[in-house]
Coordinates of C-alpha atoms and ligand atoms in Angstrom, one line a residue:
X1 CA 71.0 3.5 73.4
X2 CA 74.7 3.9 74.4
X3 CA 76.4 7.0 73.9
X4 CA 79.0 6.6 71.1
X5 CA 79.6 10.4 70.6
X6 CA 79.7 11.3 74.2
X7 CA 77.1 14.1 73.6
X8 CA 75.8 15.6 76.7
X9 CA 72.4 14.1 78.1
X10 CA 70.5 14.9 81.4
X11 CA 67.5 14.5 82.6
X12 CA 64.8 16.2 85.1
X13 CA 63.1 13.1 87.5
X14 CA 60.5 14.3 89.3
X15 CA 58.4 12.5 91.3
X16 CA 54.9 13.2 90.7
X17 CA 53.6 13.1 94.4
X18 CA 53.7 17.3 94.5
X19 CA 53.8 20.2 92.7
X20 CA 56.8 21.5 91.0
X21 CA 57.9 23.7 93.5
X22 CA 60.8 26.3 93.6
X23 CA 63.6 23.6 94.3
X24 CA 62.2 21.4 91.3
X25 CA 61.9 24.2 88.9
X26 CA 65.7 25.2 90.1
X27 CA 66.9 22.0 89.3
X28 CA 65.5 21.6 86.2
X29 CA 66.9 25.0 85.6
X30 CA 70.5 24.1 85.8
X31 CA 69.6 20.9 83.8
X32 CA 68.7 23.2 80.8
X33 CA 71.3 25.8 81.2
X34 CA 74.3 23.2 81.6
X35 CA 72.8 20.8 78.6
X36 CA 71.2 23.7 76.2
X37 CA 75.1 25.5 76.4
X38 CA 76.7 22.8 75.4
X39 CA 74.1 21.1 72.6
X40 CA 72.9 18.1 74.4
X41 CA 69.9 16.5 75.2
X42 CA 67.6 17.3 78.1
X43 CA 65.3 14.9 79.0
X44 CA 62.2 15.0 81.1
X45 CA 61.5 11.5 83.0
X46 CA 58.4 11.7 85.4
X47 CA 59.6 9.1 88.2
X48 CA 55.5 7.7 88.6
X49 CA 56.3 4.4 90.2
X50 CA 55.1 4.6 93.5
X51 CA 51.1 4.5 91.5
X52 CA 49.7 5.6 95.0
X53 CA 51.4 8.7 95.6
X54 CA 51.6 10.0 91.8
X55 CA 48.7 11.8 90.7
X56 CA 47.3 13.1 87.2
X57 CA 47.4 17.0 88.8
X58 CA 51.2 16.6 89.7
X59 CA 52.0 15.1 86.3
X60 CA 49.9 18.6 84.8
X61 CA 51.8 20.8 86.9
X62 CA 54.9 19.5 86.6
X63 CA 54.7 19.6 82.4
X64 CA 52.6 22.8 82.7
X65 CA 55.2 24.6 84.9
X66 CA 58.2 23.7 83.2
X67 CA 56.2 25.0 80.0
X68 CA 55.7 27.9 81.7
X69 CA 59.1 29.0 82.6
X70 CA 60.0 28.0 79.1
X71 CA 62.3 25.3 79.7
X72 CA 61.9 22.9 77.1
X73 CA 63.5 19.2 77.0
X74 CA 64.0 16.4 74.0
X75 CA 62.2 13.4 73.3
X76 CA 58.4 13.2 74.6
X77 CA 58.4 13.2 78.1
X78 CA 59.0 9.6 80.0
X79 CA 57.1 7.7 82.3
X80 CA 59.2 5.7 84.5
X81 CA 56.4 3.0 84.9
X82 CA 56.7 2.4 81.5
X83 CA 59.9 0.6 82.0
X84 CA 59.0 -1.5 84.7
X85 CA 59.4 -4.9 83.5
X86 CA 62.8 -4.2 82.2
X87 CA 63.9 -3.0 85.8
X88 CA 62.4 -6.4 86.5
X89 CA 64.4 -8.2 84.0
X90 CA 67.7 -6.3 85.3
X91 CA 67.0 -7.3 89.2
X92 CA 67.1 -10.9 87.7
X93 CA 69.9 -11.1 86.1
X94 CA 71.6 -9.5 88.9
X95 CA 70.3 -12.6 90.7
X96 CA 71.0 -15.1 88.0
X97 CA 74.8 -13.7 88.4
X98 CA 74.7 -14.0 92.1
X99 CA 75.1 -10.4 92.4
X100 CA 71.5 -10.0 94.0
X101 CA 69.8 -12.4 96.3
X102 CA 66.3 -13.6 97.8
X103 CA 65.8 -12.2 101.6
X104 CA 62.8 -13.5 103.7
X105 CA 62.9 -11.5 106.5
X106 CA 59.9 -10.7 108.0
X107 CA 58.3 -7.6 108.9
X108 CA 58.6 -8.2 112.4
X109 CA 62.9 -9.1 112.3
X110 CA 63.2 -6.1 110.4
X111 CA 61.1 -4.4 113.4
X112 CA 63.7 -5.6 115.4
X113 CA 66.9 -4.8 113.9
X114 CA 65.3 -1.4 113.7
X115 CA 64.6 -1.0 117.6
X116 CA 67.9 -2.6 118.4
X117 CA 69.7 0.0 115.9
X118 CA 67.9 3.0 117.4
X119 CA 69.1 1.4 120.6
X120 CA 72.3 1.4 119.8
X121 CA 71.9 5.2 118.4
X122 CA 73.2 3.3 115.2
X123 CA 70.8 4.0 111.7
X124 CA 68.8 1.6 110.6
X125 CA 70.5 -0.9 108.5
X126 CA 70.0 -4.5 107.1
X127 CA 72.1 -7.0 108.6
X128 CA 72.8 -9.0 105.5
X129 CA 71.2 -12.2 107.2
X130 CA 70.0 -13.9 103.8
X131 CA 73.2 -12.7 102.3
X132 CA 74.8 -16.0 102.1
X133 CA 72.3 -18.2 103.3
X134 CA 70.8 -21.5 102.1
X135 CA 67.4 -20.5 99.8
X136 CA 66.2 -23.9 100.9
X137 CA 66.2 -21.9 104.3
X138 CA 63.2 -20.3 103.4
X139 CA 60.2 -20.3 105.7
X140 CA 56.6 -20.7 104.1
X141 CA 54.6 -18.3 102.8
X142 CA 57.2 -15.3 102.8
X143 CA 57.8 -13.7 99.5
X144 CA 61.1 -12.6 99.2
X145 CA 62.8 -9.1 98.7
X146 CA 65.4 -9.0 96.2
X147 CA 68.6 -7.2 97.7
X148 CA 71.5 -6.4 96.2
X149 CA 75.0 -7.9 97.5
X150 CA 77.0 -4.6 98.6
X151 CA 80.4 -5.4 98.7
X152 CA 81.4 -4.9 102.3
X153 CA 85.2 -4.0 102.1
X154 CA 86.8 -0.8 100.7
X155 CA 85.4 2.6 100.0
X156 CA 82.5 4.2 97.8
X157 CA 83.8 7.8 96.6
X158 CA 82.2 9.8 94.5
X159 CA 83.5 12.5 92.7
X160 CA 80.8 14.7 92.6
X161 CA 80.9 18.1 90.7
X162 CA 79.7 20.2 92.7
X163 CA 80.9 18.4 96.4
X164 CA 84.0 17.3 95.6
X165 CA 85.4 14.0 96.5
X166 CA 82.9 12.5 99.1
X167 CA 83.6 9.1 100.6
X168 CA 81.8 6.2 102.6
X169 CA 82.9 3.2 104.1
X170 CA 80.8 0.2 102.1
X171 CA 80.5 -1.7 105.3
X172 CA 78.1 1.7 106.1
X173 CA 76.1 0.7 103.2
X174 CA 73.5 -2.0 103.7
X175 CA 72.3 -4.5 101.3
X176 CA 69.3 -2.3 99.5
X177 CA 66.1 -3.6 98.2
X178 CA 65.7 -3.7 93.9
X179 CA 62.9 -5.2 94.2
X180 CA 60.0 -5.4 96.5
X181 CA 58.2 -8.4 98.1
X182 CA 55.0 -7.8 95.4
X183 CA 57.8 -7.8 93.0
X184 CA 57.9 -4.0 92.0
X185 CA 61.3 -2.4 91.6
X186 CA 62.6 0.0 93.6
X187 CA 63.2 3.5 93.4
X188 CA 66.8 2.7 93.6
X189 CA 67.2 0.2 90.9
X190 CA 64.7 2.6 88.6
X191 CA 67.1 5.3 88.4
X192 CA 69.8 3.3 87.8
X193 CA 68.7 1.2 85.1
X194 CA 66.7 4.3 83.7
X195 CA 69.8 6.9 84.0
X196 CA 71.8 4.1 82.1
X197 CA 69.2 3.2 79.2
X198 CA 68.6 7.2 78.1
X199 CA 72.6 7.3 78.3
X200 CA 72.3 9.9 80.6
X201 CA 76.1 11.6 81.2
X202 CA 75.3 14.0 84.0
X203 CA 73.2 13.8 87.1
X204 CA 71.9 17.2 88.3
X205 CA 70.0 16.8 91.2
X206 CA 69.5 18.4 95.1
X207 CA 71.9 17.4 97.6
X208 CA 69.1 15.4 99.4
X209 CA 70.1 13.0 97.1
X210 CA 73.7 12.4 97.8
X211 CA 73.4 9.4 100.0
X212 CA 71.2 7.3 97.4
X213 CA 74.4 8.0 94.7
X214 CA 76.6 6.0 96.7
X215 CA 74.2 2.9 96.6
X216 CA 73.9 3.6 93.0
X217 CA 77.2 3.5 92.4
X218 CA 77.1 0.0 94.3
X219 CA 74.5 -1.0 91.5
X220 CA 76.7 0.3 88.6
X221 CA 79.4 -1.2 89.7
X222 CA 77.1 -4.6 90.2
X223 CA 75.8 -4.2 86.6
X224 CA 79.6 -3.4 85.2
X225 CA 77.8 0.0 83.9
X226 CA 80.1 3.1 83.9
X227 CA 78.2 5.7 86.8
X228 CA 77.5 8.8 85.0
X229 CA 78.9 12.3 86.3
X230 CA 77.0 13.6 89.8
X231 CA 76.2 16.6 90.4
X232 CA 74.7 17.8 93.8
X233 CA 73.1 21.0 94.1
X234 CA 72.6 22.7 98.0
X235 CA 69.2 22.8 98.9
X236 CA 67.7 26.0 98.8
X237 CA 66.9 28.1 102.6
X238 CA 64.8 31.2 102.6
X239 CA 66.5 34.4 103.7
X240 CA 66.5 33.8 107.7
X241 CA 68.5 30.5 106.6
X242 CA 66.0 28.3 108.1
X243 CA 65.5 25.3 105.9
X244 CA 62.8 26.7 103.1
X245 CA 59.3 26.7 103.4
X246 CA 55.8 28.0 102.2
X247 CA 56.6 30.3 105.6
X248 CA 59.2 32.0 102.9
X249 CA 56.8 32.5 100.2
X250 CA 57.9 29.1 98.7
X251 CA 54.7 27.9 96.3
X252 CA 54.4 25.9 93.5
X253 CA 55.5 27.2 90.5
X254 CA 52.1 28.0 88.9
X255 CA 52.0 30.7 92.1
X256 CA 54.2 32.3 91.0
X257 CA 52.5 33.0 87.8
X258 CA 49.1 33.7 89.6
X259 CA 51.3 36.8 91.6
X260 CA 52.3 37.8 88.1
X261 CA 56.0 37.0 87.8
X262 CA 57.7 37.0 84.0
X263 CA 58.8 33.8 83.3
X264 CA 62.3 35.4 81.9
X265 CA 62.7 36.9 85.6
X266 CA 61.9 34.3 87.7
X267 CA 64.4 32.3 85.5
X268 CA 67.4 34.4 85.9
X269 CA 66.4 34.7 89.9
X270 CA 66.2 31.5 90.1
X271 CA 69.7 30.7 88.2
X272 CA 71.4 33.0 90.5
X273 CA 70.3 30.4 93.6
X274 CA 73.6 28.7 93.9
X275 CA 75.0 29.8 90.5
X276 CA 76.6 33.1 89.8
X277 CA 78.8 34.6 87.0
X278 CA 81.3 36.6 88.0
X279 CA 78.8 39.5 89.3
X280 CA 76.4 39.9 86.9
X281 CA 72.9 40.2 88.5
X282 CA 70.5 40.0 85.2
X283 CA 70.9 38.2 82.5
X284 CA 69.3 36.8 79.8
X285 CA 68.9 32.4 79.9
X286 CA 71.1 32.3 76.5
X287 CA 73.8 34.2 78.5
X288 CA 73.7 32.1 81.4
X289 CA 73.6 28.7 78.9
X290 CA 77.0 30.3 77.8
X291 CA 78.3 30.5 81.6
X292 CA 76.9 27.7 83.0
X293 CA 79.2 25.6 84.5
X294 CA 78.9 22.8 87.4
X295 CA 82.0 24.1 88.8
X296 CA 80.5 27.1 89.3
X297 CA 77.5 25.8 91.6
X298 CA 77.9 26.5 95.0
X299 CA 78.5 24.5 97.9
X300 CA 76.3 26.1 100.8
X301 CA 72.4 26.6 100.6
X302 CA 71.5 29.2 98.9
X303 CA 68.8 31.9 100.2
X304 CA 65.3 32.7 98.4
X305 CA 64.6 35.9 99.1
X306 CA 61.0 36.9 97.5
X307 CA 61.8 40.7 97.5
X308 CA 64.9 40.2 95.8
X309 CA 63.0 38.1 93.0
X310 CA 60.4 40.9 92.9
X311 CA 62.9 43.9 92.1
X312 CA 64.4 41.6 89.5
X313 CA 60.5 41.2 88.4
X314 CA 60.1 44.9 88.0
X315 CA 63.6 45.4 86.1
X316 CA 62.3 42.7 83.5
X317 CA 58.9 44.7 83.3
X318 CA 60.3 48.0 82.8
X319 CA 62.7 47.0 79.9
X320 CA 60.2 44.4 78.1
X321 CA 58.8 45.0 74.8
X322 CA 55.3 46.5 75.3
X323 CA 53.8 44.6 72.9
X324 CA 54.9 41.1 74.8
X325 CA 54.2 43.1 78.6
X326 CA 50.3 43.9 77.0
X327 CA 49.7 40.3 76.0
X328 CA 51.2 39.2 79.1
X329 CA 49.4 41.6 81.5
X330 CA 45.8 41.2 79.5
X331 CA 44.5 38.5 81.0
X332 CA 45.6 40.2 84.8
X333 CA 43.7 43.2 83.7
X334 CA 40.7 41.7 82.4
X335 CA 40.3 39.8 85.6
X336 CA 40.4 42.7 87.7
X337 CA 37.9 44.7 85.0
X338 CA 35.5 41.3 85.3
X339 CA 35.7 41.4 81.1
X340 CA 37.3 41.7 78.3
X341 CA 39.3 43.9 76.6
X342 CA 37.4 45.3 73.3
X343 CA 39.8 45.8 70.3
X344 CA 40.1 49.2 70.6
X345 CA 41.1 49.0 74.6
X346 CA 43.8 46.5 73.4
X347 CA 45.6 49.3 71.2
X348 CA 44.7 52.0 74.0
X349 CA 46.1 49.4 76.6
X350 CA 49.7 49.0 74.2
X351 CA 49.6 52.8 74.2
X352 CA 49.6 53.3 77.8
X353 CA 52.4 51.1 78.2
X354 CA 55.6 53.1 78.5
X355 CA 54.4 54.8 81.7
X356 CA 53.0 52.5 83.3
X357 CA 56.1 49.8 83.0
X358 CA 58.2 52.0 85.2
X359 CA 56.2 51.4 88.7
X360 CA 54.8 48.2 88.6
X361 CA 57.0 44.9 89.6
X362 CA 54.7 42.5 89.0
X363 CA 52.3 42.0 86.1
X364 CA 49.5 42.0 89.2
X365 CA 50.0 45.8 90.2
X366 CA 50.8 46.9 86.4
X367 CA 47.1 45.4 85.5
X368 CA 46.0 47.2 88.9
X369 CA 47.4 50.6 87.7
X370 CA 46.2 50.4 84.4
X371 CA 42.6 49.7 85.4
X372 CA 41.6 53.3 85.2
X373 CA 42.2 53.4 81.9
X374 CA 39.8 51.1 81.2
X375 CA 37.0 52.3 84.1
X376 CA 33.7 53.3 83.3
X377 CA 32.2 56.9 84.0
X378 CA 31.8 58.6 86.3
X379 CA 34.6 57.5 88.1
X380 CA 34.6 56.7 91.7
X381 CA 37.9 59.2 93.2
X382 CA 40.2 57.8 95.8
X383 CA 40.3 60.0 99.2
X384 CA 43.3 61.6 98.0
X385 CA 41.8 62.2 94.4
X386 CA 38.9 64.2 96.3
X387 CA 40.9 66.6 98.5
X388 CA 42.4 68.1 94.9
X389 CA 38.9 69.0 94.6
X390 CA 38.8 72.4 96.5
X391 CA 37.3 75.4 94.9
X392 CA 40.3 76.3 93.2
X393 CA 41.2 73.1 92.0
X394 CA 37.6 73.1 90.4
X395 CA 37.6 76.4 89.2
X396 CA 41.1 75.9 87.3
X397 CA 39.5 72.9 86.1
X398 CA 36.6 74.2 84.4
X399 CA 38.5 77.5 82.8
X400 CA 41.1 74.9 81.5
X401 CA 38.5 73.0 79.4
X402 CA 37.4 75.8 76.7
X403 CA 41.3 75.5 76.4
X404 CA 42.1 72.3 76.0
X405 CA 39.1 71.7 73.4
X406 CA 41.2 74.1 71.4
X407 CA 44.0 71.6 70.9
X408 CA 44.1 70.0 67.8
X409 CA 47.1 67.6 68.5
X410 CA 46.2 65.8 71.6
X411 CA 49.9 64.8 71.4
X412 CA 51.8 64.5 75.5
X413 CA 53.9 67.0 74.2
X414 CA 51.4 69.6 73.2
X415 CA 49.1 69.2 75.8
X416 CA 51.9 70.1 78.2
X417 CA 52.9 73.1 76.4
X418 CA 49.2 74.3 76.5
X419 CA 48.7 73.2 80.0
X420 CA 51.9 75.1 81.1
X421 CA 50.7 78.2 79.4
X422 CA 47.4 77.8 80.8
X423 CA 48.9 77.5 84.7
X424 CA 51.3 80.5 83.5
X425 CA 48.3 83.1 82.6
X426 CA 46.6 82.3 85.1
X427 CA 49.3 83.0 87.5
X428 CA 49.5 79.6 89.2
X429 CA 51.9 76.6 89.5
X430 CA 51.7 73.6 87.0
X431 CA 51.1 71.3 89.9
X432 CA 48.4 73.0 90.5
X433 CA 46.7 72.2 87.2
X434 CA 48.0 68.7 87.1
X435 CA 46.6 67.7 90.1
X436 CA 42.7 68.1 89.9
X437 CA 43.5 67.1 86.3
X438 CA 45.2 63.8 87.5
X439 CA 42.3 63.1 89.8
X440 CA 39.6 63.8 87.4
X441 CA 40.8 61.7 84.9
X442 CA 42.9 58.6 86.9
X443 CA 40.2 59.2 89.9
X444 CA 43.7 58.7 91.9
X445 CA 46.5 61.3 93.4
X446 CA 49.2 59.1 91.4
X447 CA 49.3 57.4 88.1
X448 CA 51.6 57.9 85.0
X449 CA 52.1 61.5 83.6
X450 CA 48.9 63.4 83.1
X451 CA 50.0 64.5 79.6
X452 CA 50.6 61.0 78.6
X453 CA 47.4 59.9 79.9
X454 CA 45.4 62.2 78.5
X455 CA 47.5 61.7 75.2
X456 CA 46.3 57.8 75.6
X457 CA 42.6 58.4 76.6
X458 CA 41.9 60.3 73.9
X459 CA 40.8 63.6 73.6
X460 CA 37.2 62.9 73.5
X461 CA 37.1 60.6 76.8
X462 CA 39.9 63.0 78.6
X463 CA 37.2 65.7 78.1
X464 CA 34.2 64.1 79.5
X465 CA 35.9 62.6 81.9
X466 CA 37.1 66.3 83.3
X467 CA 33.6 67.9 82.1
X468 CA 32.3 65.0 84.1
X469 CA 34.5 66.2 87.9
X470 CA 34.4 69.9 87.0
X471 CA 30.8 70.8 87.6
Ligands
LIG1 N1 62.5 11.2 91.5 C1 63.4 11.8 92.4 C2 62.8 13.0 93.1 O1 61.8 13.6 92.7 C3 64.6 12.4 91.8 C4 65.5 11.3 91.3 C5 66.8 11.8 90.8 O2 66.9 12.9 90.3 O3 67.7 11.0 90.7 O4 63.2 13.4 94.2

């Protein structure tokens, strides 16, 4: 699987323990953008080796929230645990080339090099003890560790993408565990031997991950394999740049389709965490695959604000096709009606579209402001609705109807000519029409135009439903 034509290839590695949350989706975000712009491969590579922490439901969300967002990746997707013997097999040849070796330490020395480091305020690091010792040494009954044999002299640096040069002293870097005493590799050694098999160019991953890069490039360097680029992306904070949290609004990414976000909005939010172009606020994906670069990731946290991602929601609403808003918002709107839409509400609900796109700003409030379209008689008025109901709102009301069954059309346009000649003969304002009008047939004091709503409900239903208030 080497990479003769030095095509671009990344990969997403999550670890199945959670749900794909915001800084997951984020990162496999600017996995796509960066790899989609430039016609590589993305691949997706669930990291299932610790068995007891991965679950079947993580796996689902993880694929299903990806899907979701429409980010798509080559290949099918990759269980790590699939490649578990050869991670094996790679451990022992690092031990076969004297590279790796067998430590016995016991759980209770460990304990103490632990206590003594917290002691010494120091972090907890291996002291190399089986490093160079005598495997005849070894006491009974201990299965080994396999560690690998850091080089102790010199300098790791990385040069990450995003971070710049970064550099540790090796002696900082302990001998780490490949493989562990029940002989299972590590995820150190995984992601190494993994990244290296799919021929995997770029690393894109959180900055939570920096310090496991420079033991990884201690394992490259072991294995004589060339380290791929790195690229570290700043966590994510919420707006009061406190680390970020469910306290924020921070959910899984199948929340945020329950609250009725647009998949194209919540991408282009979600690019602009830590990525910008020039100042463009919305964009479309394929624009941002064109901008994409890693150069252009920046280097402090970057904020998630949910109010921000909501006006971007409502921008995205308003100027989406009303076909693809209706199929979206169908299944919103028939859970608040408690059924489903028949055929002919389906064309009624397209119709209505236009006006109600401009006030919602997620597809939750557009279903909500659309229900009245859809609500049976007699409808039940809000308080508001009601106090439209004096006498003279009724009275205007029940002289307009003669009038209004007189219009052949039913067109918005017409009806507000005839409504506005209406108001002007009998010497009153429009508003003064159009509000026991709106709350007869909306049962609410705001909703979408009152011509256009009568234009979608028909002139036979706009009728009863005013015949119905104006007794
Ligand atoms: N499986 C790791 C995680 O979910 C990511 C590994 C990586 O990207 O190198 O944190």
């Amino acid at each position: 699987m080497a990479n003769k034509n030095h095509k671009i290839v990344t990969r997403f590695a999550p670890s199945p323990s959670g749900f794909l949350h915001i800084g997951g989706a984020r990162t496999a975000l600017f996995n796509w953008l960066f790899t989609r712009g430039r016609g590589g491969k993305f691949l997706l590579r669930i990291e299932d080796t610790d068995q007891k922490r991965s679950t079947k439901e993580a796996i689902e969300a993880i694929i299903g929230g990806l899907t979701w967002l429409g980010i798509d990746w080559d290949d099918e997707v990759y269980f790590q645990s699939r490649f578990d013997q050869r991670h094996r097999e790679v451990a022992e040849t690092l031990l076969r080339l004297g590279k790796a070796y067998k430590c016995y330490t016991t759980p209770e020395e460990l304990d103490q090099m632990r206590r003594k480091a917290r002691a010494a305020g120091q972090p907890m690091g291996y002291d190399g003890r089986w490093r160079d010792r005598d495997p005849a040494e070894a006491p009974e009954g201990v299965n080994p560790v396999i560690r690998l044999k850091t080089g102790q002299k010199n300098v790791t640096t990385i040069k990450d993408a995003v971070q710049g040069a970064v550099t540790v002293p090796n002696d900082q870097l302990d001998d780490m565990v490949l493989l562990r005493s029940d002989g299972t590799p590590t995820y150190m050694l995984s992601v190494v031997v993994d990244d290296h098999d799919m021929a995997i160019t770029h690393v894109i991953r959180g900055d939570d991950h920096l310090t496991n890069s420079f033991r990884q490039t201690q394992l490259y360097k072991a294995l004589d394999w060339t380290p791929p680029t790195f690229a570290h992306i700043p966590l994510i904070h919420g707006p009061d740049g406190a680390k970020l949290s469910k306290r924020h609004g921070a959910l899984g990414i199948e929340a945020y389709r329950e609250l009725g976000y647009l998949p194209e909005a919540l991408r282009n939010y979600l690019s602009k965490l830590g990525w910008g172009y020039q100042d463009h606020e919305v964009f479309s994906s394929r624009q941002a695959m064109e901008w994409f670069t890693l150069e252009g990731i920046g280097k402090g946290p970057a904020r998630f604000d949910l109010k921000k991602l909501e006006n971007l929601n409502g921008i995205y609403i308003r100027s989406a096709e009303d076909s693809h808003l209706a199929s979206k918002c169908r299944p919103f709107l028939e859970k608040e009606l408690r059924r489903p839409l028949s055929d002919k509400e389906r064309i009624r609900f397209l119709k209505a579209m236009p006006g109600l796109k401009e006030r919602a700003k997620t597809l939750i409030e557009l279903a909500r402001n659309a229900s009245f379209y859809f609500a049976d008689r007699p409808l039940s008025l809000t308080e508001k609705a009601e106090q439209l109901f004096d006498d003279d709102g009724q009275e205007l009301l029940r002289r307009l109807i003669p009038a209004l069954k007189e219009e052949p059309s039913w067109e918005e346009q017409a009806l507000l000519d005839r409504v506005k000649r209406f108001a002007e003969k009998a010497g009153v304002k429009l508003g003064m029409v159009a509000g026991p009008l709106r709350a007869a047939l909306t049962g609410s004091h705001i909703s979408p135009s009152v011509f256009e709503v009568m234009a979608v409900l028909g002139k036979e239903q706009s009728l009863a439903r005013i015949e119905e208030q104006a007794h």
